[in-house]
XYZ file of C-alpha atoms in Angstrom:
456
model
C -0.020 -0.002 0.002
C 2.819 2.408 0.901
C 4.562 1.663 -2.405
C 1.419 2.463 -4.390
C 0.912 5.669 -2.446
C 4.466 6.795 -3.218
C 4.020 5.851 -6.872
C 0.893 8.015 -7.034
C 2.797 10.909 -5.475
C 5.594 10.480 -8.010
C 3.105 10.374 -10.871
C 1.358 13.492 -9.577
C 4.661 15.362 -9.433
C 5.534 14.297 -12.979
C 2.114 15.267 -14.298
C 2.433 18.719 -12.722
C 5.915 19.190 -14.215
C 4.678 18.065 -17.643
C 1.684 20.381 -17.413
C 3.908 23.377 -16.612
C 6.077 22.812 -19.679
C 3.128 21.917 -21.921
C 1.052 24.998 -21.082
C 4.005 27.398 -21.263
C 3.919 27.793 -25.052
C 0.197 28.437 -25.440
C -0.288 30.656 -22.404
C 2.703 32.910 -23.206
C 1.740 33.189 -26.895
C -1.730 34.348 -25.865
C -0.293 37.018 -23.584
C 2.424 38.302 -25.933
C 0.442 41.129 -27.597
C -0.338 42.600 -24.145
C 3.272 42.108 -22.976
C 4.599 43.986 -26.023
C 2.068 46.765 -25.495
C 3.267 47.110 -21.885
C 7.027 46.658 -22.300
C 7.525 47.905 -25.864
C 10.211 46.359 -28.069
C 7.875 44.915 -30.688
C 10.902 44.107 -32.890
C 11.951 41.589 -30.214
C 8.551 39.857 -30.197
C 9.673 36.555 -31.742
C 12.762 36.299 -29.551
C 10.672 35.805 -26.423
C 9.508 32.498 -27.921
C 12.671 31.618 -29.862
C 15.118 32.011 -26.971
C 12.990 29.746 -24.787
C 12.979 27.059 -27.473
C 16.723 27.459 -28.066
C 17.484 26.996 -24.363
C 15.088 24.032 -24.237
C 16.769 22.308 -27.205
C 20.237 22.746 -25.693
C 19.285 21.752 -22.143
C 17.218 18.633 -23.019
C 20.068 16.176 -23.798
C 22.302 17.778 -21.155
C 19.830 17.079 -18.351
C 19.153 13.631 -19.790
C 22.834 12.685 -19.446
C 23.215 14.351 -16.036
C 20.240 12.338 -14.780
C 22.160 9.156 -15.728
C 25.259 10.366 -13.912
C 23.793 11.867 -10.748
C 20.288 10.465 -10.529
C 16.853 11.585 -11.677
C 15.798 13.115 -8.362
C 18.573 15.719 -7.894
C 18.497 16.714 -11.574
C 14.712 17.097 -11.479
C 15.056 19.282 -8.409
C 17.751 21.456 -9.999
C 15.809 21.772 -13.258
C 12.603 22.709 -11.459
C 14.351 25.373 -9.359
C 15.897 26.856 -12.518
C 12.490 26.823 -14.265
C 10.753 28.467 -11.302
C 13.544 31.055 -10.971
C 13.169 31.922 -14.630
C 9.398 32.137 -14.192
C 9.632 34.480 -11.220
C 12.193 36.700 -12.969
C 10.109 36.760 -16.174
C 7.159 37.999 -14.135
C 9.329 40.777 -12.729
C 10.587 41.914 -16.151
C 10.422 45.629 -16.859
C 11.747 45.469 -20.430
C 11.704 43.070 -23.374
C 15.445 42.588 -23.104
C 15.073 41.412 -19.498
C 12.202 39.136 -20.445
C 14.256 37.484 -23.183
C 17.151 36.765 -20.767
C 14.816 35.398 -18.084
C 12.943 33.269 -20.646
C 16.264 31.691 -21.577
C 16.724 30.717 -17.903
C 13.205 29.321 -17.876
C 13.937 27.319 -21.038
C 17.000 25.730 -19.447
C 14.874 24.472 -16.580
C 12.204 23.304 -19.011
C 14.844 21.062 -20.606
C 14.847 19.018 -17.402
C 11.058 19.045 -16.959
C 10.463 17.882 -20.524
C 12.863 14.903 -20.307
C 13.377 13.604 -16.775
C 9.681 12.779 -16.076
C 9.705 10.323 -19.004
C 12.972 8.854 -17.744
C 11.497 8.332 -14.261
C 8.463 6.600 -15.757
C 10.815 4.174 -17.467
C 12.507 3.517 -14.100
C 9.455 3.197 -11.864
C 7.061 1.198 -14.068
C 7.192 -2.021 -16.070
C 6.545 -2.122 -19.826
C 2.768 -2.436 -19.535
C 2.441 0.464 -17.107
C 4.932 2.599 -19.027
C 2.631 2.445 -22.031
C -0.414 3.418 -19.997
C 1.449 6.183 -18.210
C 2.433 7.677 -21.550
C -1.264 7.878 -22.354
C -1.827 9.783 -19.141
C 1.108 12.121 -19.821
C -0.218 12.809 -23.317
C -3.616 13.695 -21.911
C -1.855 16.485 -20.006
C -0.613 17.946 -23.305
C -4.136 17.759 -24.676
C -5.604 19.492 -21.645
C -2.911 22.196 -21.753
C -3.759 22.861 -25.398
C -7.318 23.699 -24.341
C -6.618 25.383 -20.994
C -3.559 27.442 -22.070
C -5.243 29.978 -24.374
C -8.274 30.283 -22.098
C -6.172 30.759 -18.937
C -3.806 33.145 -20.722
C -6.687 35.313 -21.941
C -8.382 35.359 -18.547
C -5.198 36.248 -16.618
C -4.257 39.001 -19.036
C -7.766 40.498 -19.126
C -8.700 40.188 -15.431
C -5.392 40.280 -13.537
C -2.052 41.134 -15.224
C 0.269 39.357 -17.653
C 2.891 38.989 -14.885
C 0.783 36.254 -13.305
C 1.119 33.896 -16.276
C 4.657 33.383 -14.933
C 3.962 33.664 -11.181
C 1.339 30.894 -11.344
C 4.103 28.405 -12.117
C 5.536 28.864 -8.614
C 2.974 27.130 -6.363
C 2.542 24.212 -8.765
C 6.292 23.812 -9.245
C 6.912 23.860 -5.518
C 4.221 21.205 -5.028
C 5.916 18.996 -7.613
C 9.259 19.458 -5.844
C 7.836 18.441 -2.467
C 5.975 15.401 -3.855
C 8.961 14.024 -5.747
C 11.412 14.751 -2.915
C 9.332 12.780 -0.391
C 8.201 9.946 -2.688
C 11.018 9.013 -5.092
C 13.869 7.013 -3.642
C 16.772 5.903 -5.782
C 20.162 4.406 -5.037
C 23.089 5.967 -6.875
C 26.471 4.264 -6.899
C 28.975 6.549 -5.172
C 31.907 7.103 -7.485
C 33.644 9.968 -9.211
C 31.619 11.277 -12.128
C 32.953 12.857 -15.288
C 30.940 15.670 -16.862
C 31.415 16.290 -20.587
C 31.991 20.033 -20.289
C 33.591 20.307 -23.740
C 30.731 18.439 -25.368
C 28.107 20.608 -23.622
C 29.896 23.826 -24.604
C 30.393 22.860 -28.243
C 26.808 21.590 -28.487
C 25.474 24.859 -27.067
C 27.544 26.986 -29.486
C 26.627 24.772 -32.450
C 22.895 24.839 -31.724
C 22.909 28.573 -31.078
C 24.703 29.294 -34.379
C 22.461 26.937 -36.327
C 19.128 28.036 -34.886
C 20.032 31.737 -35.003
C 20.968 31.372 -38.697
C 17.711 29.483 -39.377
C 15.684 32.172 -37.650
C 17.348 34.922 -39.655
C 16.835 32.940 -42.868
C 13.128 32.627 -42.088
C 12.852 36.367 -41.400
C 14.886 37.692 -44.357
C 14.382 34.834 -46.869
C 17.814 35.648 -48.300
C 21.358 34.441 -47.748
C 23.929 36.905 -46.369
C 27.672 36.420 -45.721
C 27.026 36.517 -41.971
C 24.414 33.791 -42.331
C 26.797 31.616 -44.340
C 29.359 32.106 -41.574
C 26.871 30.975 -38.957
C 25.940 27.871 -40.892
C 29.624 27.091 -41.471
C 30.312 27.523 -37.748
C 27.412 25.227 -36.962
C 28.721 22.556 -39.358
C 32.254 22.797 -37.945
C 30.836 22.654 -34.414
C 28.752 19.595 -35.229
C 31.807 17.735 -36.596
C 33.832 18.709 -33.528
C 30.958 17.636 -31.256
C 30.835 14.178 -32.877
C 34.594 13.859 -32.456
C 34.331 14.744 -28.745
C 31.418 12.364 -28.211
C 33.267 9.501 -29.892
C 36.304 9.892 -27.648
C 34.772 11.098 -24.415
C 34.714 9.001 -21.252
C 31.157 10.037 -20.365
C 29.855 11.710 -23.545
C 26.830 13.994 -23.243
C 25.145 12.178 -26.122
C 26.616 8.657 -26.415
C 26.854 7.770 -30.093
C 26.485 4.119 -29.136
C 22.791 4.825 -28.537
C 22.278 5.202 -32.257
C 23.510 1.647 -32.829
C 20.276 0.593 -31.186
C 17.873 0.339 -34.128
C 14.790 1.140 -32.035
C 16.366 4.386 -30.824
C 17.809 5.338 -34.227
C 14.504 4.760 -36.024
C 12.379 6.366 -33.276
C 14.594 9.446 -33.267
C 14.603 9.767 -37.077
C 10.844 9.414 -37.284
C 10.439 11.725 -34.278
C 12.356 14.444 -36.134
C 10.056 14.162 -39.167
C 6.940 14.061 -37.015
C 8.085 17.118 -35.075
C 8.434 18.975 -38.398
C 4.931 17.904 -39.407
C 3.352 18.728 -36.077
C 4.688 22.291 -35.828
C 3.682 23.022 -39.442
C 0.131 21.849 -38.817
C -0.347 23.655 -35.505
C 1.072 26.947 -36.838
C -0.420 27.051 -40.319
C -3.904 25.576 -40.036
C -5.005 28.566 -37.888
C -3.409 30.857 -40.499
C -5.401 29.098 -43.233
C -8.646 29.514 -41.282
C -8.094 33.236 -40.793
C -6.221 34.237 -43.943
C -7.854 32.009 -46.583
C -11.255 31.023 -45.188
C -11.762 34.449 -43.614
C -12.903 33.322 -40.155
C -11.823 35.003 -36.912
C -9.066 33.995 -34.479
C -11.491 32.354 -32.059
C -12.805 29.996 -34.747
C -9.221 29.168 -35.833
C -8.641 27.986 -32.276
C -11.854 25.973 -32.379
C -10.641 24.301 -35.589
C -7.583 22.984 -33.754
C -9.550 21.914 -30.649
C -10.355 18.356 -31.854
C -6.627 17.623 -32.049
C -6.292 18.276 -28.314
C -9.072 15.760 -27.667
C -8.196 12.905 -30.023
C -4.451 12.962 -29.193
C -4.799 11.862 -25.545
C -7.566 9.391 -26.429
C -5.348 7.744 -29.077
C -2.378 7.837 -26.682
C -4.342 5.857 -24.123
C -5.382 3.414 -26.837
C -1.748 3.111 -27.926
C -0.791 2.252 -24.344
C -3.335 -0.570 -24.267
C -2.400 -1.870 -27.698
C 1.291 -2.114 -26.790
C 0.425 -4.879 -24.375
C -0.787 -6.994 -27.309
C 0.720 -5.693 -30.531
C 4.286 -4.999 -31.740
C 5.372 -1.369 -31.525
C 6.075 -1.391 -35.253
C 2.403 -2.184 -35.920
C 1.181 0.699 -33.746
C 3.640 3.300 -35.093
C 3.000 2.438 -38.725
C -0.757 2.540 -38.169
C -0.415 5.951 -36.491
C 1.738 7.382 -39.281
C -0.690 5.930 -41.840
C -3.424 7.934 -40.160
C -1.193 11.047 -40.233
C -0.637 10.542 -43.990
C -4.412 10.513 -44.502
C -4.736 13.767 -42.520
C -1.856 15.460 -44.372
C -3.394 14.457 -47.710
C -6.604 16.083 -46.492
C -4.772 19.356 -45.809
C -3.544 19.506 -49.411
C -7.178 19.329 -50.614
C -8.356 22.325 -48.608
C -9.899 25.215 -50.554
C -11.336 28.582 -49.499
C -14.786 26.915 -49.529
C -13.795 24.028 -47.246
C -16.245 24.123 -44.288
C -14.855 24.468 -40.779
C -16.481 21.184 -39.715
C -14.453 19.300 -42.346
C -11.241 21.034 -41.251
C -12.030 20.029 -37.656
C -12.405 16.407 -38.790
C -8.955 16.512 -40.423
C -7.313 18.008 -37.338
C -9.031 15.339 -35.239
C -7.519 12.645 -37.483
C -4.104 14.313 -37.116
C -4.330 14.234 -33.342
C -5.373 10.592 -33.367
C -2.392 9.580 -35.513
C 0.021 11.596 -33.373
C -1.360 10.058 -30.183
C -0.797 6.537 -31.437
C 2.675 7.232 -32.792
C 4.402 9.529 -30.286
C 3.376 7.339 -27.358
C 4.681 4.163 -28.935
C 8.005 5.745 -29.888
C 8.513 7.090 -26.374
C 7.936 3.654 -24.822
C 10.242 2.043 -27.413
C 13.082 4.402 -26.422
C 12.434 3.964 -22.677
C 12.468 0.182 -22.989
C 15.433 -0.207 -25.350
C 18.132 0.651 -22.757
C 18.919 0.070 -19.094
C 18.853 2.552 -16.211
C 22.324 3.943 -16.832
C 21.467 5.116 -20.367
C 17.743 5.842 -20.142
C 18.198 9.535 -19.398
C 20.509 10.068 -22.352
C 18.228 8.001 -24.601
C 15.165 10.071 -23.667
C 17.224 13.253 -24.020
C 18.238 12.266 -27.558
C 14.641 11.445 -28.501
C 13.227 14.702 -27.181
C 16.090 16.599 -28.778
C 15.240 15.183 -32.226
C 11.553 16.011 -31.846
C 12.376 19.545 -30.732
C 14.863 20.021 -33.585
C 12.207 18.820 -35.994
C 9.865 21.526 -34.714
C 12.447 24.318 -34.720
C 13.730 23.448 -38.176
C 10.179 22.805 -39.400
C 8.891 26.249 -38.521
C 11.894 27.861 -40.224
C 11.858 25.759 -43.403
C 8.081 25.922 -43.853
C 8.330 29.662 -43.185
C 10.531 29.967 -46.300
C 7.611 28.702 -48.393
C 5.223 31.208 -46.865
C 4.390 34.492 -48.542
C 4.498 37.820 -46.705
C 0.924 38.388 -47.856
C -1.237 36.945 -45.074
C -4.534 36.627 -46.947
C -6.004 35.810 -50.334
C -4.984 33.480 -53.211
C -1.258 34.078 -52.769
C -1.398 32.892 -49.161
C -3.526 29.912 -50.230
C -0.923 28.866 -52.783
C 2.003 29.155 -50.367
C 0.157 27.229 -47.622
C -0.654 24.488 -50.113
C 3.102 24.223 -50.728
C 3.643 23.755 -46.985
C 0.905 21.104 -46.786
C 2.370 19.195 -49.753
C 5.799 19.228 -48.070
C 4.220 17.943 -44.848
C 2.466 15.120 -46.729
C 5.740 14.083 -48.361
C 7.501 14.063 -44.969
C 4.712 11.900 -43.548
C 5.373 9.322 -46.280
C 9.096 9.521 -45.451
C 8.319 8.946 -41.766
C 6.270 5.871 -42.729
C 9.174 4.514 -44.804
C 11.645 5.078 -41.921
C 9.284 3.447 -39.403
C 8.761 0.414 -41.645
C 12.367 -0.535 -40.842
C 11.116 -1.586 -37.412
C 9.413 -4.538 -39.058
C 12.850 -6.105 -39.525
C 13.836 -5.599 -35.889
C 12.793 -8.118 -33.263
C 11.656 -6.511 -29.981
C 14.412 -7.343 -27.515
C 12.824 -5.662 -24.487
C 10.637 -7.534 -22.056
C 6.883 -6.843 -21.907
C 6.573 -8.253 -18.415
């Protein structure tokens, strides 16, 4: 009985942490127009979002590896404290420059909260329960997709935008207390080696690459400075691989990618991240710019995705007890292909109800697929590599989203309504459909791989 009580406390802490990171994007985006009106600095608008994502991408694999070296519990605590510190400071911001710096701190902490909970689930539960827990965790993302915009609007209109950050504090502290008192782990006491060189080079490489991508999306032209940034990123990536190959405790062990389940899950996760961010950003733009409906109805169009995703995730968890992971992932991506094909057939006369059906199908396919890939990565390695494995998987999904929004942005016209916008969005949807087929082809390689992990 005591063990079950502690497990419930651990799960509650993880759900709270997941909710905080999941709701962050939607609630801040909703409040940004008011924040800019208050603080000024409209030219820095996108950096409030971009710097958070940049810090998140860099911190995700770092915290994953540190959790393997020093334990999940202390790294979760450190990450949560960093996240809450960034939240409190963001709420105190008196200028856009301050907000950007404090959002970077918040993003570093979010790197821990977006990875370590999934690692702990892999530690605490057996295969069957891992699958079902992923369904529960996915439901949190679905709920946050509904609650975030509503809560953000209410807080901004009735209180003040500062409280969208302050509200993280009581929930984060509750998660800290629950995990501190309920999770017990035994860490072998020995000298640990931290890959400082790998972390530094990775941070510089990602910063150069993502900054160059962001500038390319904004200017849609190549400049000498941009070429220099891409060249620096390429050189940094080569140097990073060299360090990881020779390091004693590499931040991102290259041996992980010899595991076919991890390599395939990460590759497909990158493509699916690209698809997901393109759909969630550009379907609302289609609804407003092409169909001519208002912002509220564009949000309603995306609402079915937040409902079908967690439902399909729970179904995926139950199916994994009976079916091979390859069967579930390929079925899910097949559903995503159907949805992406539907997007390419949209016209200015397409009714909102039909668009809602297509977004519902998208959410269902994502729920099946993302859940199964997460469990595959969790179950493919032992305790001492699970944090790094989950860090690599979340990194690839995040990179897919960051690169996806930049690349698809290159296809987008500056004219945000009318036939020109319709044509450019169709180009984005065609690209997304092609990538969905590529993801299916990559995932089909799992059919040749026997499942070596236990389902007991």
